[in-house]
Amino acid sequence: MRSASDILKFPTRLILLLKRHFLGDIDYLENQYRELYGVNQEEKARDAIIRNRNRCFFALLSLLLLLFSFFLGQSQSNRHFLYRSAESQQIIGLIRPESGTIQGDITARIVQEDSVWTGEMSARIPSVSVMKESKSGSDRDRDQVEEMRRQVENLLREAIAEPGNQILLPTHTRDGIPIQWMAENNRNFGYFFLGILLLGGILTWSRYSALKKERELATRSIQGDLPLFLNQLVLLLNAGAIFEGAFKEIMKNEQKKKEKSYFYSQLEWILIRYEETRDPLDVQLAAFARRTDDQDFIRIAGIIRDNLQRGILLSEKLLKERNDLMHKRKKRVEEEIRVKETKLTMPLCLYLLVLITIAIAPAVLTS
C-alpha cells in the first residue's frame, strides 16, 4: 500500500515527466551540445527549452480557443431548439432567427413497429438536404427506405417554408409513422481530442528539432569543408611546411572570413587551445573526429597521428584521401541535384497546365 508521501509526490513526478516529454531534458541537451561543440553550451540548451516552452504555450492557447469556439457554437445552435420539456432532449421546433441562419444539426428517428426499417436521418438547418443513415435493411427494403427519406425531406422543407417565428417540425410522416427529432451529437468532438493527441505527438517529436538541425548542418559542413581542408594541407606539405605550420597557415586565411562554418570554427578552437595549453593538434583533431562520428574524418585524423608519431609519409596518404573525398562530394552533389529536379517536376507540370489552360480558354469560350 502506498504511503501518503508517495501519493503527494505523484503530481510532482507527473509534472516533471510531462515537462521532460514536451520541453526536453536539459541535461540531455547540454550533453549533446557539449559533444557537438566540444565545450559547454548551456546557453544553447536553455534557448532550446525556452523555444519548446513558447511552442507549447501557443499550442495550448490555440487549443483553448478552439475549445471555446466549439462550446460557443454548441450553445449558439442549442438556443434555437424548442424542446418538448426541460428534461427531454426531443425537439419539437426551431426558433427562426431575425437575421442569419440557424447553425445546428438535427436527427429524425423513425422506427416502424413491424421493423421494416429502422434508421436515422440527419438534416442541417436551414438546409433541407437530408442525409440517410440506414442502420438496417435488405435489398428489398431499399425502395421503402428511399420513400421514407423523401417524405421526411419534403415535410422538413415545407415546415421551414412556413412563415412565423417558429419552425414546427413534423411529428408524423404522411403514412402516420411517428418522427422524433433530436439534436445531432457533434461528431467533431472526437476529432478535437484526436487533434490534441496529434499535436502532443508533434510537440514531442520536435522537442529536439533544433539540436537535430545543428547536427545536420555540422555533418554537411564536414562533408563539404574537409576535402578543401585536405587540399590546402597537401599543397602546403608538398611545399615543405610541417603539419603545425600548415595548420596555422590554413587557419590564418580562414580567420579573415566574416562567417565561419562549423568545421572551421571547431578547428579555430583547436588552434586556440593548442596555443594556450600546447595540447597536440593531432590529439585534438582525433578527439574532434570522434565527436562528429564521421568515419572519413576519423580515418584521416588517424593517418595524421600515425605520421606525427611513427614518421609515415603524410602528404601521399592525404592526397589519396582527398581524391576519395572529392569523388564522394561530387557524387553527393549530383544526387542532391537529382532530388531537386524531382521536387521541381510537380510545380513545373502545374505551371504548364496553367499555361495550357490560359492558351485554350479563349478558343473554348468562343466555340
Tab-separated table of C-alpha atoms in Angstrom:
chain	number	residue	atom	x	y	z
A	1	MET	CA	0.000	0.000	0.000
A	2	ARG	CA	1.356	3.390	-0.955
A	3	SER	CA	2.217	5.842	1.745
A	4	ALA	CA	0.803	9.353	1.916
A	5	SER	CA	4.177	10.861	0.927
A	6	ASP	CA	4.253	8.792	-2.287
A	7	ILE	CA	0.739	9.919	-3.157
A	8	LEU	CA	1.692	13.553	-2.592
A	9	LYS	CA	4.811	13.144	-4.738
A	10	PHE	CA	2.852	11.703	-7.659
A	11	PRO	CA	1.615	15.080	-9.089
A	12	THR	CA	5.150	16.475	-8.903
A	13	ARG	CA	6.550	13.463	-10.727
A	14	LEU	CA	3.818	13.693	-13.341
A	15	ILE	CA	4.585	17.372	-13.968
A	16	LEU	CA	8.301	16.626	-14.299
A	17	LEU	CA	7.542	13.775	-16.704
A	18	LEU	CA	5.316	15.958	-18.898
A	19	LYS	CA	7.870	18.761	-18.781
A	20	ARG	CA	10.625	16.424	-19.945
A	21	HIS	CA	8.287	14.883	-22.513
A	22	PHE	CA	7.251	18.145	-24.196
A	23	LEU	CA	10.056	20.587	-23.367
A	24	GLY	CA	13.006	18.211	-23.467
A	25	ASP	CA	15.635	17.129	-20.977
A	26	ILE	CA	18.039	19.964	-20.146
A	27	ASP	CA	20.787	17.539	-19.087
A	28	TYR	CA	20.473	15.584	-22.314
A	29	LEU	CA	20.634	18.798	-24.371
A	30	GLU	CA	23.705	20.038	-22.507
A	31	ASN	CA	25.500	16.726	-23.053
A	32	GLN	CA	24.614	16.631	-26.747
A	33	TYR	CA	25.702	20.223	-27.361
A	34	ARG	CA	28.912	19.587	-25.413
A	35	GLU	CA	29.601	16.584	-27.611
A	36	LEU	CA	28.813	18.581	-30.740
A	37	TYR	CA	30.930	21.667	-29.937
A	38	GLY	CA	33.476	20.251	-27.510
A	39	VAL	CA	32.737	22.885	-24.841
A	40	ASN	CA	29.832	23.604	-22.516
A	41	GLN	CA	26.877	25.086	-24.365
A	42	GLU	CA	24.420	25.704	-21.518
A	43	GLU	CA	23.016	28.773	-23.247
A	44	LYS	CA	22.084	26.806	-26.358
A	45	ALA	CA	20.373	24.158	-24.210
A	46	ARG	CA	18.389	26.809	-22.322
A	47	ASP	CA	17.401	28.503	-25.594
A	48	ALA	CA	16.074	25.174	-26.898
A	49	ILE	CA	13.999	24.690	-23.731
A	50	ILE	CA	12.632	28.252	-23.998
A	51	ARG	CA	11.654	27.713	-27.658
A	52	ASN	CA	9.866	24.496	-26.744
A	53	ARG	CA	8.078	26.253	-23.876
A	54	ASN	CA	6.874	29.024	-26.181
A	55	ARG	CA	5.738	26.455	-28.742
A	56	CYS	CA	3.761	24.564	-26.089
A	57	PHE	CA	2.235	27.808	-24.814
A	58	PHE	CA	0.950	28.812	-28.243
A	59	ALA	CA	-0.300	25.268	-28.877
A	60	LEU	CA	-2.201	25.286	-25.568
A	61	LEU	CA	-3.616	28.726	-26.314
A	62	SER	CA	-4.805	27.558	-29.739
A	63	LEU	CA	-6.482	24.501	-28.206
A	64	LEU	CA	-8.259	26.647	-25.627
A	65	LEU	CA	-9.529	28.986	-28.355
A	66	LEU	CA	-10.755	26.029	-30.407
A	67	LEU	CA	-12.457	24.524	-27.365
A	68	PHE	CA	-14.098	27.853	-26.555
A	69	SER	CA	-15.348	28.270	-30.129
A	70	PHE	CA	-16.615	24.668	-30.065
A	71	PHE	CA	-18.741	25.157	-26.937
A	72	LEU	CA	-19.809	28.605	-28.126
A	73	GLY	CA	-21.056	27.088	-31.360
A	74	GLN	CA	-22.871	24.389	-29.409
A	75	SER	CA	-24.638	26.939	-27.222
A	76	GLN	CA	-25.475	29.136	-30.208
A	77	SER	CA	-27.119	26.234	-32.008
A	78	ASN	CA	-28.920	24.809	-28.971
A	79	ARG	CA	-30.597	28.125	-28.146
A	80	HIS	CA	-32.538	27.858	-31.413
A	81	PHE	CA	-34.065	24.491	-30.446
A	82	LEU	CA	-37.505	24.112	-28.839
A	83	TYR	CA	-37.515	21.059	-26.580
A	84	ARG	CA	-40.580	19.130	-25.537
A	85	SER	CA	-39.621	19.595	-21.881
A	86	ALA	CA	-36.647	20.720	-19.811
A	87	GLU	CA	-35.635	17.121	-19.119
A	88	SER	CA	-36.314	15.755	-22.604
A	89	GLN	CA	-33.842	16.061	-25.441
A	90	GLN	CA	-36.592	15.659	-28.021
A	91	ILE	CA	-37.023	18.726	-30.261
A	92	ILE	CA	-40.470	19.861	-31.374
A	93	GLY	CA	-39.454	23.008	-33.237
A	94	LEU	CA	-36.909	25.659	-34.026
A	95	ILE	CA	-36.775	29.375	-33.301
A	96	ARG	CA	-36.293	31.285	-36.521
A	97	PRO	CA	-33.595	33.980	-36.090
A	98	GLU	CA	-34.299	37.536	-37.159
A	99	SER	CA	-31.214	37.525	-39.337
A	100	GLY	CA	-28.722	34.934	-40.391
A	101	THR	CA	-29.219	31.212	-40.278
A	102	ILE	CA	-29.649	28.528	-37.652
A	103	GLN	CA	-26.347	26.752	-37.110
A	104	GLY	CA	-27.006	23.238	-35.960
A	105	ASP	CA	-27.870	19.663	-36.867
A	106	ILE	CA	-30.960	17.671	-36.038
A	107	THR	CA	-31.722	13.983	-36.448
A	108	ALA	CA	-35.006	12.370	-37.390
A	109	ARG	CA	-35.501	8.989	-35.712
A	110	ILE	CA	-38.165	6.829	-37.302
A	111	VAL	CA	-38.985	3.367	-36.016
A	112	GLN	CA	-41.690	1.251	-37.576
A	113	GLU	CA	-43.427	-1.275	-35.391
A	114	ASP	CA	-43.095	-4.023	-37.970
A	115	SER	CA	-39.328	-3.375	-38.094
A	116	VAL	CA	-39.327	-2.901	-41.832
A	117	TRP	CA	-36.833	-0.096	-41.415
A	118	THR	CA	-35.039	1.498	-38.516
A	119	GLY	CA	-32.749	4.412	-39.180
A	120	GLU	CA	-31.730	7.998	-38.627
A	121	MET	CA	-31.750	10.977	-40.922
A	122	SER	CA	-29.508	13.973	-40.279
A	123	ALA	CA	-30.549	17.398	-41.511
A	124	ARG	CA	-28.547	20.606	-41.353
A	125	ILE	CA	-30.711	23.636	-40.682
A	126	PRO	CA	-31.762	25.695	-42.621
A	127	SER	CA	-30.749	23.362	-45.462
A	128	VAL	CA	-33.358	20.714	-46.173
A	129	SER	CA	-30.933	18.206	-47.587
A	130	VAL	CA	-31.467	15.044	-45.564
A	131	MET	CA	-28.664	12.517	-45.325
A	132	LYS	CA	-29.747	8.934	-44.857
A	133	GLU	CA	-28.054	6.781	-42.230
A	134	SER	CA	-29.857	3.487	-42.504
A	135	LYS	CA	-28.991	1.005	-39.785
A	136	SER	CA	-30.658	-1.993	-41.338
A	137	GLY	CA	-32.197	-3.068	-44.487
A	138	SER	CA	-32.040	-5.808	-47.001
A	139	ASP	CA	-32.204	-5.170	-50.723
A	140	ARG	CA	-35.972	-5.485	-50.748
A	141	ASP	CA	-36.359	-2.624	-48.264
A	142	ARG	CA	-34.338	-0.066	-50.194
A	143	ASP	CA	-37.312	1.365	-52.033
A	144	GLN	CA	-39.232	1.835	-48.773
A	145	VAL	CA	-36.188	3.467	-47.164
A	146	GLU	CA	-35.816	5.872	-50.072
A	147	GLU	CA	-39.508	6.705	-49.980
A	148	MET	CA	-39.273	7.372	-46.251
A	149	ARG	CA	-36.324	9.638	-46.786
A	150	ARG	CA	-38.122	11.643	-49.447
A	151	GLN	CA	-41.172	12.033	-47.222
A	152	VAL	CA	-39.123	13.378	-44.323
A	153	GLU	CA	-37.194	15.690	-46.614
A	154	ASN	CA	-40.371	17.143	-48.145
A	155	LEU	CA	-42.006	17.561	-44.731
A	156	LEU	CA	-38.960	19.343	-43.385
A	157	ARG	CA	-38.847	21.561	-46.458
A	158	GLU	CA	-42.482	22.514	-46.029
A	159	ALA	CA	-42.013	23.237	-42.309
A	160	ILE	CA	-39.106	25.592	-42.986
A	161	ALA	CA	-41.076	27.367	-45.714
A	162	GLU	CA	-43.959	28.149	-43.339
A	163	PRO	CA	-43.932	31.797	-42.095
A	164	GLY	CA	-43.632	32.645	-38.416
A	165	ASN	CA	-41.067	32.993	-35.657
A	166	GLN	CA	-41.064	29.281	-35.021
A	167	ILE	CA	-40.470	26.292	-37.249
A	168	LEU	CA	-42.672	23.439	-36.057
A	169	LEU	CA	-41.089	20.180	-37.073
A	170	PRO	CA	-43.320	17.404	-38.488
A	171	THR	CA	-44.347	14.808	-35.930
A	172	HIS	CA	-45.551	12.111	-38.343
A	173	THR	CA	-44.878	11.015	-41.865
A	174	ARG	CA	-47.691	11.011	-44.410
A	175	ASP	CA	-48.119	7.314	-43.601
A	176	GLY	CA	-48.713	8.153	-39.935
A	177	ILE	CA	-45.339	6.913	-38.661
A	178	PRO	CA	-44.083	8.984	-35.685
A	179	ILE	CA	-40.957	11.084	-36.120
A	180	GLN	CA	-38.724	12.007	-33.210
A	181	TRP	CA	-36.387	14.969	-33.725
A	182	MET	CA	-33.230	15.054	-31.637
A	183	ALA	CA	-30.230	17.362	-31.513
A	184	GLU	CA	-27.419	15.928	-33.562
A	185	ASN	CA	-24.457	14.922	-31.450
A	186	ASN	CA	-21.451	16.907	-32.525
A	187	ARG	CA	-19.079	14.393	-34.053
A	188	ASN	CA	-16.272	16.900	-34.274
A	189	PHE	CA	-15.571	16.467	-30.569
A	190	GLY	CA	-13.815	13.172	-31.211
A	191	TYR	CA	-11.720	14.794	-33.910
A	192	PHE	CA	-10.884	17.536	-31.416
A	193	PHE	CA	-9.357	15.023	-28.997
A	194	LEU	CA	-7.635	13.285	-31.898
A	195	GLY	CA	-6.142	16.656	-32.808
A	196	ILE	CA	-4.910	17.066	-29.223
A	197	LEU	CA	-3.134	13.709	-29.403
A	198	LEU	CA	-1.677	14.560	-32.800
A	199	LEU	CA	-0.475	17.956	-31.578
A	200	GLY	CA	1.063	16.351	-28.497
A	201	GLY	CA	2.877	13.878	-30.721
A	202	ILE	CA	4.205	16.687	-32.926
A	203	LEU	CA	5.441	18.648	-29.906
A	204	THR	CA	7.134	15.551	-28.512
A	205	TRP	CA	8.754	14.682	-31.829
A	206	SER	CA	10.034	18.240	-32.414
A	207	ARG	CA	11.385	18.997	-28.926
A	208	TYR	CA	14.913	18.220	-30.114
A	209	SER	CA	14.453	19.597	-33.628
A	210	ALA	CA	16.932	22.464	-33.073
A	211	LEU	CA	19.614	20.001	-31.967
A	212	LYS	CA	18.925	17.741	-34.954
A	213	LYS	CA	19.140	20.717	-37.308
A	214	GLU	CA	22.510	21.784	-35.890
A	215	ARG	CA	23.800	18.220	-36.191
A	216	GLU	CA	22.734	18.118	-39.837
A	217	LEU	CA	24.450	21.447	-40.514
A	218	ALA	CA	27.583	20.141	-38.803
A	219	THR	CA	27.550	16.979	-40.906
A	220	ARG	CA	27.141	18.942	-44.142
A	221	SER	CA	29.909	21.309	-43.091
A	222	ILE	CA	32.329	18.433	-42.501
A	223	GLN	CA	31.402	16.734	-45.763
A	224	GLY	CA	31.893	19.971	-47.694
A	225	ASP	CA	34.896	21.546	-45.930
A	226	LEU	CA	37.046	18.505	-45.119
A	227	PRO	CA	38.088	17.850	-48.756
A	228	LEU	CA	39.023	21.537	-49.190
A	229	PHE	CA	40.971	21.494	-45.930
A	230	LEU	CA	42.904	18.421	-47.089
A	231	ASN	CA	43.600	20.063	-50.433
A	232	GLN	CA	45.191	23.085	-48.768
A	233	LEU	CA	47.047	20.864	-46.293
A	234	VAL	CA	48.534	18.694	-49.073
A	235	LEU	CA	49.677	21.762	-51.033
A	236	LEU	CA	51.408	23.252	-48.006
A	237	LEU	CA	53.018	19.944	-47.026
A	238	ASN	CA	54.338	19.461	-50.554
A	239	ALA	CA	55.718	23.000	-50.363
A	240	GLY	CA	57.882	21.951	-47.410
A	241	ALA	CA	55.768	23.036	-44.422
A	242	ILE	CA	55.334	20.866	-41.346
A	243	PHE	CA	51.883	19.893	-40.111
A	244	GLU	CA	51.661	22.542	-37.336
A	245	GLY	CA	52.808	25.296	-39.662
A	246	ALA	CA	50.429	24.224	-42.432
A	247	PHE	CA	47.535	24.058	-39.947
A	248	LYS	CA	48.252	27.573	-38.680
A	249	GLU	CA	48.556	28.948	-42.201
A	250	ILE	CA	45.200	27.476	-43.216
A	251	MET	CA	43.504	28.893	-40.122
A	252	LYS	CA	45.172	32.276	-40.680
A	253	ASN	CA	43.451	32.503	-44.053
A	254	GLU	CA	40.130	31.266	-42.660
A	255	GLN	CA	40.143	33.803	-39.820
A	256	LYS	CA	39.893	36.597	-42.377
A	257	LYS	CA	36.405	35.425	-43.344
A	258	LYS	CA	33.450	37.013	-41.555
A	259	GLU	CA	31.342	33.855	-41.474
A	260	LYS	CA	32.851	30.551	-40.443
A	261	SER	CA	31.368	27.126	-40.939
A	262	TYR	CA	31.052	24.582	-38.166
A	263	PHE	CA	34.151	22.696	-39.320
A	264	TYR	CA	36.470	25.697	-39.404
A	265	SER	CA	35.047	27.175	-36.192
A	266	GLN	CA	35.953	23.927	-34.422
A	267	LEU	CA	39.439	23.988	-35.973
A	268	GLU	CA	39.819	27.542	-34.690
A	269	TRP	CA	39.013	26.368	-31.147
A	270	ILE	CA	41.583	23.593	-31.557
A	271	LEU	CA	44.238	26.146	-32.549
A	272	ILE	CA	43.341	28.393	-29.603
A	273	ARG	CA	43.682	25.516	-27.132
A	274	TYR	CA	46.964	24.497	-28.762
A	275	GLU	CA	48.414	27.971	-28.311
A	276	GLU	CA	47.149	28.229	-24.727
A	277	THR	CA	47.831	24.734	-23.392
A	278	ARG	CA	50.125	23.199	-26.023
A	279	ASP	CA	47.709	20.312	-26.331
A	280	PRO	CA	48.918	18.487	-29.513
A	281	LEU	CA	46.981	19.321	-32.654
A	282	ASP	CA	46.748	15.692	-33.764
A	283	VAL	CA	45.240	14.634	-30.418
A	284	GLN	CA	42.658	17.411	-30.516
A	285	LEU	CA	41.872	16.694	-34.175
A	286	ALA	CA	41.310	12.998	-33.379
A	287	ALA	CA	39.005	13.923	-30.477
A	288	PHE	CA	37.061	16.269	-32.766
A	289	ALA	CA	36.699	13.493	-35.354
A	290	ARG	CA	35.369	11.063	-32.734
A	291	ARG	CA	32.791	13.626	-31.597
A	292	THR	CA	31.474	14.023	-35.137
A	293	ASP	CA	31.314	10.250	-35.675
A	294	ASP	CA	32.295	10.797	-39.323
A	295	GLN	CA	34.186	7.703	-40.471
A	296	ASP	CA	36.187	9.515	-43.167
A	297	PHE	CA	37.223	12.200	-40.711
A	298	ILE	CA	38.172	9.612	-38.085
A	299	ARG	CA	40.324	7.745	-40.619
A	300	ILE	CA	42.075	10.934	-41.755
A	301	ALA	CA	42.748	12.013	-38.153
A	302	GLY	CA	44.269	8.573	-37.534
A	303	ILE	CA	46.540	8.958	-40.566
A	304	ILE	CA	47.754	12.326	-39.282
A	305	ARG	CA	48.512	10.861	-35.834
A	306	ASP	CA	50.385	7.932	-37.409
A	307	ASN	CA	52.515	10.362	-39.392
A	308	LEU	CA	53.413	12.519	-36.421
A	309	GLN	CA	54.066	9.585	-34.089
A	310	ARG	CA	55.602	6.983	-36.433
A	311	GLY	CA	57.004	9.055	-39.272
A	312	ILE	CA	54.700	7.740	-42.037
A	313	LEU	CA	54.756	9.937	-45.145
A	314	LEU	CA	51.731	12.193	-44.728
A	315	SER	CA	51.241	14.055	-47.986
A	316	GLU	CA	50.852	10.967	-50.182
A	317	LYS	CA	48.241	9.390	-47.928
A	318	LEU	CA	46.338	12.667	-47.531
A	319	LEU	CA	46.402	13.147	-51.308
A	320	LYS	CA	44.701	9.776	-51.770
A	321	GLU	CA	42.120	10.612	-49.087
A	322	ARG	CA	41.487	13.980	-50.676
A	323	ASN	CA	40.810	12.400	-54.063
A	324	ASP	CA	38.390	9.909	-52.498
A	325	LEU	CA	36.550	12.668	-50.617
A	326	MET	CA	36.342	14.837	-53.725
A	327	HIS	CA	34.807	11.929	-55.610
A	328	LYS	CA	32.280	11.360	-52.818
A	329	ARG	CA	31.493	15.067	-52.735
A	330	LYS	CA	30.869	15.074	-56.481
A	331	LYS	CA	28.536	12.084	-56.180
A	332	ARG	CA	26.685	13.736	-53.289
A	333	VAL	CA	26.198	16.962	-55.237
A	334	GLU	CA	24.884	15.043	-58.248
A	335	GLU	CA	22.426	13.192	-56.000
A	336	GLU	CA	21.205	16.448	-54.475
A	337	ILE	CA	20.686	17.889	-57.948
A	338	ARG	CA	18.613	14.856	-58.975
A	339	VAL	CA	16.479	15.172	-55.832
A	340	LYS	CA	15.883	18.866	-56.507
A	341	GLU	CA	14.949	18.114	-60.110
A	342	THR	CA	12.414	15.554	-58.894
A	343	LYS	CA	10.904	18.060	-56.452
A	344	LEU	CA	10.575	20.646	-59.231
A	345	THR	CA	8.727	18.264	-61.566
A	346	MET	CA	5.276	18.715	-59.991
A	347	PRO	CA	5.370	22.557	-59.809
A	348	LEU	CA	6.582	22.606	-63.416
A	349	CYS	CA	3.675	20.373	-64.506
A	350	LEU	CA	1.191	22.611	-62.700
A	351	TYR	CA	2.740	25.683	-64.301
A	352	LEU	CA	2.473	24.119	-67.761
A	353	LEU	CA	-1.138	23.132	-67.049
A	354	VAL	CA	-1.966	26.733	-66.161
A	355	LEU	CA	-0.300	27.990	-69.342
A	356	ILE	CA	-2.197	25.464	-71.461
A	357	THR	CA	-5.480	26.441	-69.784
A	358	ILE	CA	-4.829	30.147	-70.431
A	359	ALA	CA	-3.950	29.403	-74.043
A	360	ILE	CA	-7.015	27.300	-74.906
A	361	ALA	CA	-9.573	29.089	-72.701
A	362	PRO	CA	-10.471	31.813	-75.289
A	363	ALA	CA	-10.991	29.212	-78.001
A	364	VAL	CA	-13.206	27.116	-75.730
A	365	LEU	CA	-15.304	30.089	-74.632
A	366	THR	CA	-15.869	31.384	-78.167
A	367	SER	CA	-16.723	27.961	-79.630
